[in-house]
Each structure stands twice: as C-alpha cells, then as structure tokens.
Amino acid sequence: MPDTPELYQRRHLAVHGINALLDFISVNAKLEFTSLVSFSYLWERTVAFTRDYEALKTALTKVELYNKTCMETALAGVTTVVQEEWNYGVPCQVILVTDGNCGIGQGSLRQSLDTHSQRDGADPKFPLPFPFPAKLHIVCVANPGDPDLKATLPLYQKLIDINNQGGSIHSPDGALSFQSVHDMFVSCAESIYTPFFAKLTCGNFTCPVQLHPRPEPYDKELEFQYVHREMWETLTILGFLDLGEVASPPTLSRHLVLPTSTKERNTKQDSANGEDSNKENGKHGGAKTEDDDDGTEDGKTPSFAVLLHGSLKVESMVAITRIGEDWYGMLYSWADSKKKSNLMLSVFEPGLDNIPWLGNLENLCPPSLLSHLAAPPTFPGQTPQQTPTGPPFQFPVRPVEKRSYAQSCVVWIKDSGLQTDMQKVIRHARKLPDKQQQFYKEMNRIRRAALSFGFHELLEAMASLLERECTQLPGTAHPSASLQLTHAANGLRSPAALDIVHTIMPLQTNFAPGDR
C-alpha cells in the first residue's frame, strides 16, 4: 500500500511518531519517567509517570479524538501532573504534539496569548512560565507548506519565549508520511535525550561513564560579562575531602554516574544515528567482533567507578572533580534507601570561589604539602617569622561556629516551596503504613516550621488535607492507613500541637503487615 497521507489520519501518523520517540527513550534514557496527557477543551492524564513504554504505546491507540484545540488547558494540565508526582525542583521536558492548528475563538492559542499579560485575580493565571525547570518542545504533525502552520509558528515561538527556559519547534522536512514523521520525532528525541558519555579519571585510573540526566550548558549574563560553560568529556578527580568539610554546598544540578562499556556506548550512539547507520552495520552480517566478546564479560570486569563509589561510601568522603574550564563538582555516594546507593555528581556554579568555606578551589592541596612551604619573605630590618611548629596545617580550615547554611532548616521564600513540602507529606500519606516513619517525620517538621513563622493556619489546612486523603483511600488500602491519617489530623488540631517541642507520635495498632 503506498505511503500517502490521504490513506491515513494524522492521528495514526502522530501515534507512529510518538512510538519512535518512546523507542529512542527506552534505549538511550532508560531512567526517564514519561507521562501521557491528552487534551481538547479539557485535559486528561492518560498514563501517569512510568517507565513502562508498552503501557504508553497501548494507551496511545486508545486516545479519543475531539474537535477543540485548547493548548492553554494542556499546559495547565502538565503543571498539575508534574506538581502531583514530583516537586518543583525536578527538571522536565515537555513535548507538545499538535497538528499545527492553534484553534479558533474562545480558548484558542491566539486568544490566550493576546490576554495572558492582562489577566487579574479573577481570571485564571496563564500556565507559563512553568513553576518548575522545563523546556518546551512543540512537534507539529503538519505539512511544512500548510498556510495554517506558517501562521501558527510565531505563536508557538512566543509560547517558548514566555516560558523563558528554552525549547524547540519541529516540523517534517517534506510532505506528511510515516517516514517524514518518524524522522521528525527521532530528530526531536536526539536533541533532548542523547546520552552524555564521559571518561572519569583519577591518576592512572580511568573508566567510561554515562551521566543521567544529560548535563546542560551553563549560560548566564553577569553585570560585565557573559559566562558560557560546557562540561568536558573528561572528568578529572583532583582530590578528596571529608563530608564534614564539604557540608552542603550550593549546586546547579545532580547527575547519576553510571559505568558503561565500549559495546554499550557504541550501541547507543548507533541507535541515535538512525536507520542509516544500522544499514551500514548490517553489511557486516552476523559476524562477531571483539567488542561483542568483551561486552559479555562486562559484569566480571573490574570497574574504577564501582571501586570509587564503594570507597567514598565507606570512608564518608567526596571527590572534588574538574568538569570544565574553571568549573568543578563533587562525586559522592548517595542513598535513596537503606539498601541501595548510587554514585552521584553534584555540579557547582562555574568559578573558583563559589564555596566560601573552602576558599579558592585551586589552592586545595594535601596537608602534608603545607608543612613544607617556605616561610614568607622578609624585608630589610624585619625579623624573620618563625616556621610554625606542631602538627601540619589542616586544610580547609573550618570556623568554630556553626554556619546557618549548614542547617537543615525549612525555608519558604516562594509558594512553590511550601507546596513541595506539603506534597511530600501527601505522597508519604498515600503509602501508609510503609512510609509511616517518614510521614510523621515530615509532618512534624512542617508543623514546627509553621509554628516558628507564626503560620498557625497551616496546621488546620494540613489536617484538612489528611482528612481528604482518608476519604479517598482505595478499598485495597491497609486498615491502619485510615487510622493513622485520622490520628494525625486530630493531633494537628489538638492544643499540644501548638507546643513547638511536642512531637506527634504514630498511633499504636495491632494490625499485621499483611492485613488488608
């Protein structure tokens, strides 16, 4: 059957392209969570955030067609979905798939953009910019020569400009067909989800690694200069510090560091190059190469990244790493649970003096070297200073007093910070009794912060949220979940809750872990 657009609906082309996008993510960004939101004049979360790509593909075939295009509704739905699943500090990629039509009349994209800056308190707030780090990518399943698309492209660009976090617009290179739509979605995926490979080095030790998520270039306009930095493909460990000396430095982003093999790296790069590279590789037939033989033994090959992770975890240390020109970060072991830990890279702001208590990072050196430094020069008539005696200097030198930035205090500068903390409590509440300890810990933390700020109304609001969650528990929920939620809500309303030293303790129950 000829591949012509007349024989297929655009819906079929869009589903084919999104499937190609999901296939790319499943190979090159396996750790990504993906959610599917469909929209018309209303929005619907078709699939919650998941790594089950087959479930996403199945749901795509069941998405119904409607006759209204309201992109403002779709963007508001994305904000709600991300807000309920993650906090506002998690970076996201928002991919808006459309037929290139901006809609007509009330709710159209043109009408939304014309009124977005004129809305007062009575009108709903425009959903852009997103309250979380997110790039907006718009994929148009339309013919490049379509007059409607040409008229709509400036409106799409204005959406990206209002979001002010970057993004892109994609359209087919030729007439609509399965191949052109497939190439468009793959091109979009390559610009977003191409893996970042690097070489981790420490002296004579080297190890190929992959960073997830992919680090973004740093661009910032200062008062007298414009700073642009890109992460190098060679990450060099310069030295090690105790966790207590590093404390909690300000960071730009965190990345999971995964050791990779040559075979895995070549496979992902080949998949990113599309079908052409696959055809070229197919010329070799089924011949087995040396890389294939080595790949089968990757699980038994010693890895410096695994050695480094274990050492940092046991010794409670971090590795200061040069990642670019005047750009540094630190490698450390981070545990998301008691049983599982990972090697992480936290990226500092570019510069040498961005961590005040460490000073200039280029001056860091082993304490043994400091004891051999020559005494400062003397001038005529000046008595030479004596060389310090006693143990070698310990560097960096930490002040005796405890810094405020080293405390795990609660800070609510923006409403998004408060919403993030409340969402954390609700997420733990929905996983009772498994997350009982974390639930009460977070609830008491927010309660004490509210009392410190004089924000007593927050206690009643939190109690109401817990009662609402109690009424929405599914029939398969553990019987102690409703008891704990009711107990916590009553505890927030009790007079003792106004005492900052008081702690709301869990309700003691006699239910067995497997009771339902």
PDB file of N, CA and C in Angstrom, residues 397-433:
ATOM      1  N   VAL A 397      40.436  25.121  56.492  1.00  0.00           N
ATOM      2  CA  VAL A 397      40.248  25.493  57.898  1.00  0.00           C
ATOM      3  C   VAL A 397      38.793  25.901  58.090  1.00  0.00           C
ATOM      4  N   ARG A 398      38.074  25.167  58.931  1.00  0.00           N
ATOM      5  CA  ARG A 398      36.667  25.455  59.174  1.00  0.00           C
ATOM      6  C   ARG A 398      36.527  26.298  60.429  1.00  0.00           C
ATOM      7  N   PRO A 399      35.642  27.270  60.413  1.00  0.00           N
ATOM      8  CA  PRO A 399      35.433  28.081  61.616  1.00  0.00           C
ATOM      9  C   PRO A 399      34.803  27.259  62.726  1.00  0.00           C
ATOM     10  N   VAL A 400      34.995  27.732  63.955  1.00  0.00           N
ATOM     11  CA  VAL A 400      34.479  27.001  65.103  1.00  0.00           C
ATOM     12  C   VAL A 400      32.963  27.090  65.174  1.00  0.00           C
ATOM     13  N   GLU A 401      32.427  28.291  64.876  1.00  0.00           N
ATOM     14  CA  GLU A 401      30.982  28.462  64.979  1.00  0.00           C
ATOM     15  C   GLU A 401      30.259  27.694  63.876  1.00  0.00           C
ATOM     16  N   LYS A 402      29.006  27.359  64.139  1.00  0.00           N
ATOM     17  CA  LYS A 402      28.216  26.586  63.194  1.00  0.00           C
ATOM     18  C   LYS A 402      27.495  27.539  62.241  1.00  0.00           C
ATOM     19  N   ARG A 403      27.693  27.326  60.971  1.00  0.00           N
ATOM     20  CA  ARG A 403      27.111  28.219  59.973  1.00  0.00           C
ATOM     21  C   ARG A 403      25.623  27.932  59.789  1.00  0.00           C
ATOM     22  N   SER A 404      24.884  28.976  59.472  1.00  0.00           N
ATOM     23  CA  SER A 404      23.437  28.802  59.272  1.00  0.00           C
ATOM     24  C   SER A 404      23.153  27.971  58.035  1.00  0.00           C
ATOM     25  N   TYR A 405      24.020  28.084  57.016  1.00  0.00           N
ATOM     26  CA  TYR A 405      23.748  27.356  55.773  1.00  0.00           C
ATOM     27  C   TYR A 405      24.025  25.866  55.915  1.00  0.00           C
ATOM     28  N   ALA A 406      24.611  25.433  57.055  1.00  0.00           N
ATOM     29  CA  ALA A 406      24.848  24.013  57.276  1.00  0.00           C
ATOM     30  C   ALA A 406      23.678  23.340  57.975  1.00  0.00           C
ATOM     31  N   GLN A 407      22.627  24.112  58.297  1.00  0.00           N
ATOM     32  CA  GLN A 407      21.474  23.559  59.000  1.00  0.00           C
ATOM     33  C   GLN A 407      20.407  23.128  58.001  1.00  0.00           C
ATOM     34  N   SER A 408      19.687  22.092  58.363  1.00  0.00           N
ATOM     35  CA  SER A 408      18.599  21.612  57.506  1.00  0.00           C
ATOM     36  C   SER A 408      17.308  22.311  57.908  1.00  0.00           C
ATOM     37  N   CYS A 409      17.283  23.629  57.743  1.00  0.00           N
ATOM     38  CA  CYS A 409      16.118  24.414  58.140  1.00  0.00           C
ATOM     39  C   CYS A 409      15.118  24.481  56.993  1.00  0.00           C
ATOM     40  N   VAL A 410      13.873  24.840  57.335  1.00  0.00           N
ATOM     41  CA  VAL A 410      12.801  24.972  56.353  1.00  0.00           C
ATOM     42  C   VAL A 410      12.743  26.420  55.883  1.00  0.00           C
ATOM     43  N   VAL A 411      12.769  26.618  54.578  1.00  0.00           N
ATOM     44  CA  VAL A 411      12.726  27.959  54.001  1.00  0.00           C
ATOM     45  C   VAL A 411      11.576  28.010  53.003  1.00  0.00           C
ATOM     46  N   TRP A 412      10.662  28.936  53.231  1.00  0.00           N
ATOM     47  CA  TRP A 412       9.528  29.149  52.312  1.00  0.00           C
ATOM     48  C   TRP A 412       9.611  30.565  51.776  1.00  0.00           C
ATOM     49  N   ILE A 413      10.403  30.752  50.731  1.00  0.00           N
ATOM     50  CA  ILE A 413      10.502  32.071  50.109  1.00  0.00           C
ATOM     51  C   ILE A 413       9.395  32.252  49.072  1.00  0.00           C
ATOM     52  N   LYS A 414       9.105  31.175  48.351  1.00  0.00           N
ATOM     53  CA  LYS A 414       8.051  31.199  47.342  1.00  0.00           C
ATOM     54  C   LYS A 414       6.978  30.181  47.717  1.00  0.00           C
ATOM     55  N   ASP A 415       5.777  30.364  47.158  1.00  0.00           N
ATOM     56  CA  ASP A 415       4.693  29.432  47.447  1.00  0.00           C
ATOM     57  C   ASP A 415       5.005  28.028  46.939  1.00  0.00           C
ATOM     58  N   SER A 416       5.866  27.922  45.913  1.00  0.00           N
ATOM     59  CA  SER A 416       6.209  26.597  45.392  1.00  0.00           C
ATOM     60  C   SER A 416       6.963  25.776  46.429  1.00  0.00           C
ATOM     61  N   GLY A 417       7.762  26.425  47.286  1.00  0.00           N
ATOM     62  CA  GLY A 417       8.477  25.697  48.325  1.00  0.00           C
ATOM     63  C   GLY A 417       7.541  25.077  49.337  1.00  0.00           C
ATOM     64  N   LEU A 418       6.515  25.828  49.735  1.00  0.00           N
ATOM     65  CA  LEU A 418       5.524  25.291  50.663  1.00  0.00           C
ATOM     66  C   LEU A 418       4.730  24.166  50.016  1.00  0.00           C
ATOM     67  N   GLN A 419       4.354  24.335  48.754  1.00  0.00           N
ATOM     68  CA  GLN A 419       3.611  23.291  48.053  1.00  0.00           C
ATOM     69  C   GLN A 419       4.429  22.019  47.927  1.00  0.00           C
ATOM     70  N   THR A 420       5.718  22.171  47.683  1.00  0.00           N
ATOM     71  CA  THR A 420       6.585  20.996  47.567  1.00  0.00           C
ATOM     72  C   THR A 420       6.627  20.219  48.880  1.00  0.00           C
ATOM     73  N   ASP A 421       6.754  20.922  50.008  1.00  0.00           N
ATOM     74  CA  ASP A 421       6.794  20.241  51.303  1.00  0.00           C
ATOM     75  C   ASP A 421       5.462  19.564  51.612  1.00  0.00           C
ATOM     76  N   MET A 422       4.356  20.212  51.283  1.00  0.00           N
ATOM     77  CA  MET A 422       3.043  19.615  51.541  1.00  0.00           C
ATOM     78  C   MET A 422       2.833  18.380  50.651  1.00  0.00           C
ATOM     79  N   GLN A 423       3.294  18.439  49.415  1.00  0.00           N
ATOM     80  CA  GLN A 423       3.154  17.287  48.514  1.00  0.00           C
ATOM     81  C   GLN A 423       3.956  16.096  49.020  1.00  0.00           C
ATOM     82  N   LYS A 424       5.096  16.386  49.654  1.00  0.00           N
ATOM     83  CA  LYS A 424       5.905  15.292  50.199  1.00  0.00           C
ATOM     84  C   LYS A 424       5.147  14.562  51.296  1.00  0.00           C
ATOM     85  N   VAL A 425       4.443  15.314  52.143  1.00  0.00           N
ATOM     86  CA  VAL A 425       3.631  14.693  53.196  1.00  0.00           C
ATOM     87  C   VAL A 425       2.512  13.861  52.581  1.00  0.00           C
ATOM     88  N   ILE A 426       1.865  14.391  51.554  1.00  0.00           N
ATOM     89  CA  ILE A 426       0.756  13.676  50.926  1.00  0.00           C
ATOM     90  C   ILE A 426       1.257  12.400  50.247  1.00  0.00           C
ATOM     91  N   ARG A 427       2.424  12.450  49.612  1.00  0.00           N
ATOM     92  CA  ARG A 427       2.959  11.243  48.977  1.00  0.00           C
ATOM     93  C   ARG A 427       3.226  10.148  50.006  1.00  0.00           C
ATOM     94  N   HIS A 428       3.786  10.534  51.158  1.00  0.00           N
ATOM     95  CA  HIS A 428       4.006   9.543  52.223  1.00  0.00           C
ATOM     96  C   HIS A 428       2.676   9.041  52.776  1.00  0.00           C
ATOM     97  N   ALA A 429       1.673   9.924  52.858  1.00  0.00           N
ATOM     98  CA  ALA A 429       0.372   9.525  53.394  1.00  0.00           C
ATOM     99  C   ALA A 429      -0.288   8.475  52.499  1.00  0.00           C
ATOM    100  N   ARG A 430      -0.076   8.570  51.199  1.00  0.00           N
ATOM    101  CA  ARG A 430      -0.693   7.621  50.274  1.00  0.00           C
ATOM    102  C   ARG A 430       0.005   6.260  50.286  1.00  0.00           C
ATOM    103  N   LYS A 431       1.159   6.183  50.949  1.00  0.00           N
ATOM    104  CA  LYS A 431       1.900   4.921  51.018  1.00  0.00           C
ATOM    105  C   LYS A 431       1.935   4.362  52.428  1.00  0.00           C
ATOM    106  N   LEU A 432       1.007   4.811  53.276  1.00  0.00           N
ATOM    107  CA  LEU A 432       0.916   4.246  54.620  1.00  0.00           C
ATOM    108  C   LEU A 432       0.438   2.802  54.536  1.00  0.00           C
ATOM    109  N   PRO A 433       0.901   1.922  55.434  1.00  0.00           N
ATOM    110  CA  PRO A 433       1.811   2.183  56.558  1.00  0.00           C
ATOM    111  C   PRO A 433       3.285   2.010  56.225  1.00  0.00           C
TER     112      PRO A 433
END
